[in-house]
Tab-separated table of C-alpha atoms in Angstrom:
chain	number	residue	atom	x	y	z
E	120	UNK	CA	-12.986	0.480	30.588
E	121	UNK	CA	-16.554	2.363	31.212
E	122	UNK	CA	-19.813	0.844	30.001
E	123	UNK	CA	-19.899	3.976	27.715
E	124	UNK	CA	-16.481	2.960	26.011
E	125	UNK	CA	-17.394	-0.656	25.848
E	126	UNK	CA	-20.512	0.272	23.953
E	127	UNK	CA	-19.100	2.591	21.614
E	128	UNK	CA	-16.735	-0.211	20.640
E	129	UNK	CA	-19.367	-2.865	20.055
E	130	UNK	CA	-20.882	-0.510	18.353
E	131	UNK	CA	-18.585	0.246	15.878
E	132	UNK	CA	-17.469	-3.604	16.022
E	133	UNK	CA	-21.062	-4.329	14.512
E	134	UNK	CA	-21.165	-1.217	11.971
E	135	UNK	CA	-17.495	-2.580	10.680
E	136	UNK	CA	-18.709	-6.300	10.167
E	137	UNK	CA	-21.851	-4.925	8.366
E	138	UNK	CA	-19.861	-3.047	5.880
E	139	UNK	CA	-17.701	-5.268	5.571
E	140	UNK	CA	-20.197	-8.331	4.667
E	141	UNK	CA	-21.677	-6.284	1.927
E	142	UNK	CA	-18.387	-5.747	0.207
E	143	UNK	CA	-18.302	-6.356	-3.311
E	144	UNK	CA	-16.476	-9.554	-4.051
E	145	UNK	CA	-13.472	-10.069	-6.485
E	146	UNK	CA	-14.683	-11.707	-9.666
E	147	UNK	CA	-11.549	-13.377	-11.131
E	148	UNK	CA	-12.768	-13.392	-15.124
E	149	UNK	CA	-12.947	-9.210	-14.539
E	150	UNK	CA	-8.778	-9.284	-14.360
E	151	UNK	CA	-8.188	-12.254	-17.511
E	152	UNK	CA	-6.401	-9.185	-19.388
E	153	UNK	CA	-6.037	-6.552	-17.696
E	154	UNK	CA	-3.729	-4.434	-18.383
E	155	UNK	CA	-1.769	-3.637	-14.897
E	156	UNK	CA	1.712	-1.782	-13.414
E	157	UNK	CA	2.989	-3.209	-10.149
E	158	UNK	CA	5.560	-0.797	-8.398
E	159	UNK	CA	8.072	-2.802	-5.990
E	160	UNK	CA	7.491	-6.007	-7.071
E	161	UNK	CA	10.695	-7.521	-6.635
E	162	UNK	CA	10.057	-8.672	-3.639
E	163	UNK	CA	7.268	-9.071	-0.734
E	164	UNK	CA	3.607	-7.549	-0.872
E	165	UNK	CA	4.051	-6.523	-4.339
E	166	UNK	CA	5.912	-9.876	-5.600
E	167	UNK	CA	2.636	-11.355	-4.370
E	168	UNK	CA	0.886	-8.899	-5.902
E	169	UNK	CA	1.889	-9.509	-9.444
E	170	UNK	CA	1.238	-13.786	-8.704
E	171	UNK	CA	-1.907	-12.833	-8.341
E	172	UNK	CA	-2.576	-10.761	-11.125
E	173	UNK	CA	-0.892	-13.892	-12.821
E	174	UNK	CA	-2.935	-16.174	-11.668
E	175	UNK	CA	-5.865	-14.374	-12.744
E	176	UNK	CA	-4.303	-13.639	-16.410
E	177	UNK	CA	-3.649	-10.438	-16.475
E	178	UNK	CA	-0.953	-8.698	-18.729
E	179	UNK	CA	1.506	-7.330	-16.497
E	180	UNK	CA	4.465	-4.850	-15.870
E	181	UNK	CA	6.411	-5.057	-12.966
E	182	UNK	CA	8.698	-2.513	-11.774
E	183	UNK	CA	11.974	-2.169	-8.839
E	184	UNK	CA	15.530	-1.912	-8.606
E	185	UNK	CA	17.101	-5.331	-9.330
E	186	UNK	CA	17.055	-5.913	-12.360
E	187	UNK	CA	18.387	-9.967	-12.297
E	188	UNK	CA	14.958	-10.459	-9.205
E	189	UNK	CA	12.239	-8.554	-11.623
E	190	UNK	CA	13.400	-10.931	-14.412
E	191	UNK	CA	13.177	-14.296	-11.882
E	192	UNK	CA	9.380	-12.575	-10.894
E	193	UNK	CA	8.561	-11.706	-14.087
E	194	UNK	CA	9.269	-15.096	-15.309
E	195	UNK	CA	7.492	-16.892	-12.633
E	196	UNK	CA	4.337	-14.735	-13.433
E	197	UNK	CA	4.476	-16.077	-16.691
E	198	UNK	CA	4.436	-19.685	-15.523
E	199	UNK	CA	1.422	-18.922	-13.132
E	200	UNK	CA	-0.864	-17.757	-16.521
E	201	UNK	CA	0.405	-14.161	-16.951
E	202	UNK	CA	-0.772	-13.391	-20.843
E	203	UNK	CA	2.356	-11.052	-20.876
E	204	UNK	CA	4.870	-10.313	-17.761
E	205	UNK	CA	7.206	-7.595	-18.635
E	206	UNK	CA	9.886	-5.572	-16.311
E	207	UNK	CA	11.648	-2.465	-16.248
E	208	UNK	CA	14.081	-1.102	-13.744
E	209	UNK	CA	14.026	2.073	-12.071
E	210	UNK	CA	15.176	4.022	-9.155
E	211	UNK	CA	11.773	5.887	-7.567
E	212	UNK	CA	14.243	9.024	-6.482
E	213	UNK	CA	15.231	9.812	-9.532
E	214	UNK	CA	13.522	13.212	-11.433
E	215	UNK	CA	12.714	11.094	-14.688
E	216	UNK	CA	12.490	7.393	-13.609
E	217	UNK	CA	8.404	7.391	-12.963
E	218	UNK	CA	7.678	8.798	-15.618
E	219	UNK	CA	9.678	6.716	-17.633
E	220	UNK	CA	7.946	3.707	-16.150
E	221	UNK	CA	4.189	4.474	-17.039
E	222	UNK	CA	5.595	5.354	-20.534
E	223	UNK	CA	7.164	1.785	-20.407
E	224	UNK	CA	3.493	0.207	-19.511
E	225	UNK	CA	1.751	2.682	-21.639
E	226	UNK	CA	3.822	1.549	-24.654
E	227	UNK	CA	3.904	-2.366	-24.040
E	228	UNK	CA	0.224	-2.962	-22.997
E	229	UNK	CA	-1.663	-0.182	-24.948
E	230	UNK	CA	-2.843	1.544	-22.237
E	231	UNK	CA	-3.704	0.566	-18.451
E	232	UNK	CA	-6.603	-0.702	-16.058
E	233	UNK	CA	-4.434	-0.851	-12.816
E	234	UNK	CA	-1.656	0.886	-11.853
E	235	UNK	CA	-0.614	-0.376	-8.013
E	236	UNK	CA	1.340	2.229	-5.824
E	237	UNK	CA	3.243	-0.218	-3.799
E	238	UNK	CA	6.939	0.636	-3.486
E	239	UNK	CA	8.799	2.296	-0.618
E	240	UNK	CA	12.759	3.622	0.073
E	241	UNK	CA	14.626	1.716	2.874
E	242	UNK	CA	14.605	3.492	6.521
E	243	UNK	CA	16.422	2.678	9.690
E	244	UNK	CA	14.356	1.366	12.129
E	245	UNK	CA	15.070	3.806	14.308
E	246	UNK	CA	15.171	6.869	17.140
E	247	UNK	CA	14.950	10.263	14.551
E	248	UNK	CA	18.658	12.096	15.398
E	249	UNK	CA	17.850	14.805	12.927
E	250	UNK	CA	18.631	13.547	9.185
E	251	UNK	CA	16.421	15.786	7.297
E	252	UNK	CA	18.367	14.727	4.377
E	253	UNK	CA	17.605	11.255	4.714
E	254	UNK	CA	13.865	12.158	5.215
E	255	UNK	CA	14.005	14.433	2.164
E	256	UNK	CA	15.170	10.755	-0.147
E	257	UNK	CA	12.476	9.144	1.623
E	258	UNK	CA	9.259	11.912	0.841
E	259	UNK	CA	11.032	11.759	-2.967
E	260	UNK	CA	10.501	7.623	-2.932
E	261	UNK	CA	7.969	7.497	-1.062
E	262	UNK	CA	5.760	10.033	-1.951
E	263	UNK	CA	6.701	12.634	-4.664
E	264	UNK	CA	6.821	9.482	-7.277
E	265	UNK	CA	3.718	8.359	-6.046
E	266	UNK	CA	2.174	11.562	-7.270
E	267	UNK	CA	4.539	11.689	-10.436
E	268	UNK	CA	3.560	8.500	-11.739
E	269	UNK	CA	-0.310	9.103	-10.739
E	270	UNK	CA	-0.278	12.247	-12.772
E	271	UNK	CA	1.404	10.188	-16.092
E	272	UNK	CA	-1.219	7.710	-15.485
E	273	UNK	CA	-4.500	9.970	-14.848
E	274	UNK	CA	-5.695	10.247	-18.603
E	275	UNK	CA	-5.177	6.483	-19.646
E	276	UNK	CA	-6.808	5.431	-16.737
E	277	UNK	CA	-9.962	7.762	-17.457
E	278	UNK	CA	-9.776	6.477	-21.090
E	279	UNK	CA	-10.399	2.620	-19.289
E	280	UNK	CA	-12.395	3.220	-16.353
E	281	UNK	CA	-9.609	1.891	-14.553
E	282	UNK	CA	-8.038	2.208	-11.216
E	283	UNK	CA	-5.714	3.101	-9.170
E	284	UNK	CA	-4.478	1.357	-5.827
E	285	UNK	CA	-2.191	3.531	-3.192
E	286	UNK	CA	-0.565	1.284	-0.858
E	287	UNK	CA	-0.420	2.890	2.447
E	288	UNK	CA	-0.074	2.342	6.444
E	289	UNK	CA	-1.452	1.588	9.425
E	290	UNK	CA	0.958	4.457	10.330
E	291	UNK	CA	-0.121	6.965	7.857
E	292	UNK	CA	-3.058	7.124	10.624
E	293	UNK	CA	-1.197	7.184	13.856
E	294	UNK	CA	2.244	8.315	14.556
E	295	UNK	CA	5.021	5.204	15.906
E	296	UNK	CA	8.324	5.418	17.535
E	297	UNK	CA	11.245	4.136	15.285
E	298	UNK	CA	9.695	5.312	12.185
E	299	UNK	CA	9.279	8.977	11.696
E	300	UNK	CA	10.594	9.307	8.512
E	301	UNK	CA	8.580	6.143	6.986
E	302	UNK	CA	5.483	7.617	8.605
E	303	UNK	CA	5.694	11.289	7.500
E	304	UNK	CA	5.610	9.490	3.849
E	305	UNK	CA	2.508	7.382	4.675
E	306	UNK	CA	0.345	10.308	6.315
E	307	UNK	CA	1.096	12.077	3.161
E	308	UNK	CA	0.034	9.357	0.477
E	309	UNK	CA	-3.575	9.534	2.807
E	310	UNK	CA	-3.813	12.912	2.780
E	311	UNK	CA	-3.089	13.934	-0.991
E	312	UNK	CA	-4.961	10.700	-2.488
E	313	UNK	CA	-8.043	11.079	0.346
E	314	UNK	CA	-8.308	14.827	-1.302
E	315	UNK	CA	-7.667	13.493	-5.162
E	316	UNK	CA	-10.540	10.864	-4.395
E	317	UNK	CA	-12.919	13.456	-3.950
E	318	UNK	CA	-11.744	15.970	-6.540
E	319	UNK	CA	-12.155	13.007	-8.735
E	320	UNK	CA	-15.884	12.043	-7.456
E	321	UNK	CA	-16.877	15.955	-7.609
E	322	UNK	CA	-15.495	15.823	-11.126
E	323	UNK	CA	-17.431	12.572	-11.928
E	324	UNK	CA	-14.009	11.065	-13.025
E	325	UNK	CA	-14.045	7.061	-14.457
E	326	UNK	CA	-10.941	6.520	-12.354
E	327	UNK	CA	-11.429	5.375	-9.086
E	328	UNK	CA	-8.671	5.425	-5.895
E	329	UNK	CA	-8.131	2.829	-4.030
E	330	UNK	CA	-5.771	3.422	-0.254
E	331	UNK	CA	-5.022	0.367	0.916
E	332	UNK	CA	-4.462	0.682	5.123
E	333	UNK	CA	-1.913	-2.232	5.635
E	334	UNK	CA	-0.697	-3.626	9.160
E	335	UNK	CA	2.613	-5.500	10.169
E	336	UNK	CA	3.176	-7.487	7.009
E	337	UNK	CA	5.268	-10.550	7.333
E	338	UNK	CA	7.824	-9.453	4.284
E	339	UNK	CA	11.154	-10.423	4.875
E	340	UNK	CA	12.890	-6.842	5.090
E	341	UNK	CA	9.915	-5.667	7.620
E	342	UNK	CA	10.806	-9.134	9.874
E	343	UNK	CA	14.293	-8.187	10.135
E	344	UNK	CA	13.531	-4.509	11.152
E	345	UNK	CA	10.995	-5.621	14.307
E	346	UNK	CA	13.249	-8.789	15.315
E	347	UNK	CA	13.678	-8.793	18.943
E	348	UNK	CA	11.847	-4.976	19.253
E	349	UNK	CA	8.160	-5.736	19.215
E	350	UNK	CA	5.501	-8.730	19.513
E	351	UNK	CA	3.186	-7.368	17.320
E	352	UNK	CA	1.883	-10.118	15.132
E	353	UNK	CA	2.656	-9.757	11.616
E	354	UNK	CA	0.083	-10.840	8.717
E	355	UNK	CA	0.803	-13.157	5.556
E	356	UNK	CA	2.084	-10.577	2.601
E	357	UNK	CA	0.043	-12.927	0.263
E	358	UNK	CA	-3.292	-12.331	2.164
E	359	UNK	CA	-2.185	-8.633	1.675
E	360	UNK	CA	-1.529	-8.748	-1.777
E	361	UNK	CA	-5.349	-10.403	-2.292
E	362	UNK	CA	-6.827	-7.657	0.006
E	363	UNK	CA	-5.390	-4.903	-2.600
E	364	UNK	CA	-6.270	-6.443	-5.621
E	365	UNK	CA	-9.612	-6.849	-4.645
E	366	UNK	CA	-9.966	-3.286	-3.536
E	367	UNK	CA	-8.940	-2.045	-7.233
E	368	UNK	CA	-10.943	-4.784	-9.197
E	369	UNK	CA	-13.951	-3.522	-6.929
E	370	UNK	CA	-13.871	0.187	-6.381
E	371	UNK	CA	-13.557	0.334	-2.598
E	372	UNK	CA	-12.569	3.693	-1.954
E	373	UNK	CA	-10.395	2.416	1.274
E	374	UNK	CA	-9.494	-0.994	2.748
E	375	UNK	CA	-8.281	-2.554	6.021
E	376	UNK	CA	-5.677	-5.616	6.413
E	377	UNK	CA	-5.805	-7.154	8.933
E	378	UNK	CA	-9.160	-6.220	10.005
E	379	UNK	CA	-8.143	-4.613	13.377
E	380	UNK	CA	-5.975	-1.785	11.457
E	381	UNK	CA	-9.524	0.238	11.281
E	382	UNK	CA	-9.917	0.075	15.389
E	383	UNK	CA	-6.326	0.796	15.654
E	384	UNK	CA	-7.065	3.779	13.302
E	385	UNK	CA	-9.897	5.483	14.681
E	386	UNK	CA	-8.632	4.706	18.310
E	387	UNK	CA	-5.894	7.778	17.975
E	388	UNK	CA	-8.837	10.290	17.345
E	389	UNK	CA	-11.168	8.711	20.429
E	390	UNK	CA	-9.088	7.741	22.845
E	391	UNK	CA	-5.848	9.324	22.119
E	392	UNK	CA	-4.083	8.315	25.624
E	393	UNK	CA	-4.765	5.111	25.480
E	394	UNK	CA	-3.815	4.619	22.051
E	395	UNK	CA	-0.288	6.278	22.711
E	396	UNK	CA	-0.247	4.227	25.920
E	397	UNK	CA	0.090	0.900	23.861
E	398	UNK	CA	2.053	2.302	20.762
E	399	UNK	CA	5.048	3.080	23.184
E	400	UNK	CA	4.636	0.021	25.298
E	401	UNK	CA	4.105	-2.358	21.852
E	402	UNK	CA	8.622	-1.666	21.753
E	403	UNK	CA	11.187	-2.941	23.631
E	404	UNK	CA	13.019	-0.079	24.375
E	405	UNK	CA	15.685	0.793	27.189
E	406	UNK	CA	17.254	4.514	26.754
């Protein structure tokens, strides 16, 4: 590595720490109430999600597939301090089923503060061998119902200053073998709600947007995908979940978990070689 690459990289080492030190912190007594949806909270990052909200008292409506697991979570957030923890069930590929969800939250809290982006379709972890169909489901879960459900929510969400948190990728800002599909869905979510955060800050909106960049998150269905393929450490999904609330209860336009997902990030753009270099030696692969 040349003395010119080494000091670009403690350079932007130091700028990252700076910013990151004067980060607003999370003041707990600013969620006691709050009026939040959690999308795919049956299980993992956005199960921990909504204990955290509970914890902090917020009024809560969680949404996935199963309905027998959102009523275990639902009930659990209600033992952690939840003032109200309320579930509906939905399928994200269907035409009507976001919709139908931010009516749901709409209706039962009076309106909404937070509304957390968190769910995804299941992929194959996986060479591409040409199922555009498959991708198609995916863009619909993935994506398409991210911007269905953000549209629903826009005007309540002006009406209460509120927020609203897109969970994203790592690899919605550089491309990974195995996952073409699941990416194609994450560079998407940056690209539409990176332009909507600035349509919104030109328009001097209330609502702010939150993109959450997330690494290798130590959820039980992501575990059993990697098992045996890569080393790459994986982070605790409850850490996660803390990192996104935060972002939403404090405005950051965009945050980083774990911390290295920024150099990772901007890595593809300066040294695009290297970067590949490691993303297809990071696999244990033999064609």
């Amino acid at each position: 590595m040349g003395t010119f690459t080494k000091l670009l990289l403690a350079s932007l080492g130091i700028v990252f720490l700076a910013v990151q030190w004067t980060l607003p912190s999370l003041h707990a007594e600013s969620l006691k109430g709050a009026r939040v949806l959690v999308t795919g909270a049956s299980t993992g990052i956005g199960e921990q999600i909504a204990y955290h909200y509970a914890r902090f008292g917020a009024q809560i409506v969680i949404t996935a597939r199963r309905e027998h697991v959102l009523q275990q979570v639902a009930e659990k957030c209600l033992s952690l301090g939840a003032q109200k923890a309320l579930y509906i069930t939905a399928d994200m590929a269907g035409e009507s089923d976001p919709d139908k969800v931010v009516s749901f939250a709409l209706d039962k809290l009076g309106g909404l503060d937070y509304l957390v982006l968190n769910h995804i379709g299941r992929s194959p972890f996986s060479m591409w061998e040409g199922d555009v169909e498959h991708t198609q489901w995916l863009m619909k879960v993935n994506f398409f119902s991210y911007l269905q459900m953000a549209s629903k929510a826009l005007a309540p969400l002006e009406q209460s200053k509120g927020s609203l948190v897109v969970v994203s990728s790592v690899l919605g800002k550089m491309s990974s073998p195995f996952v073409a599909p699941y990416t194609s869905t994450k560079f998407a979510l940056n690209g539409f709600f990176g332009a909507l955060q600035l349509e919104l800050t030109m328009k001097r909106s209330n609502v702010s947007i939150s993109i959450c960049t997330l690494g290798l998150i130590d959820t039980e269905s992501a575990m059993e995908k990697i098992r045996g393929v890569t080393n790459v450490p994986a982070y605790p999904a409850t850490e996660a979940a803390l990192k996104i609330i935060t972002a939403g209860a404090t405005r950051q336009p965009e945050v980083f978990y774990p911390w290295f997902t920024y150099f990772a990030s901007i890595s593809k753009d300066l040294f695009p070689s290297t970067s590949n270099y490691f993303m297809r030696n990071s696999f244990n692969y033999n064609p």
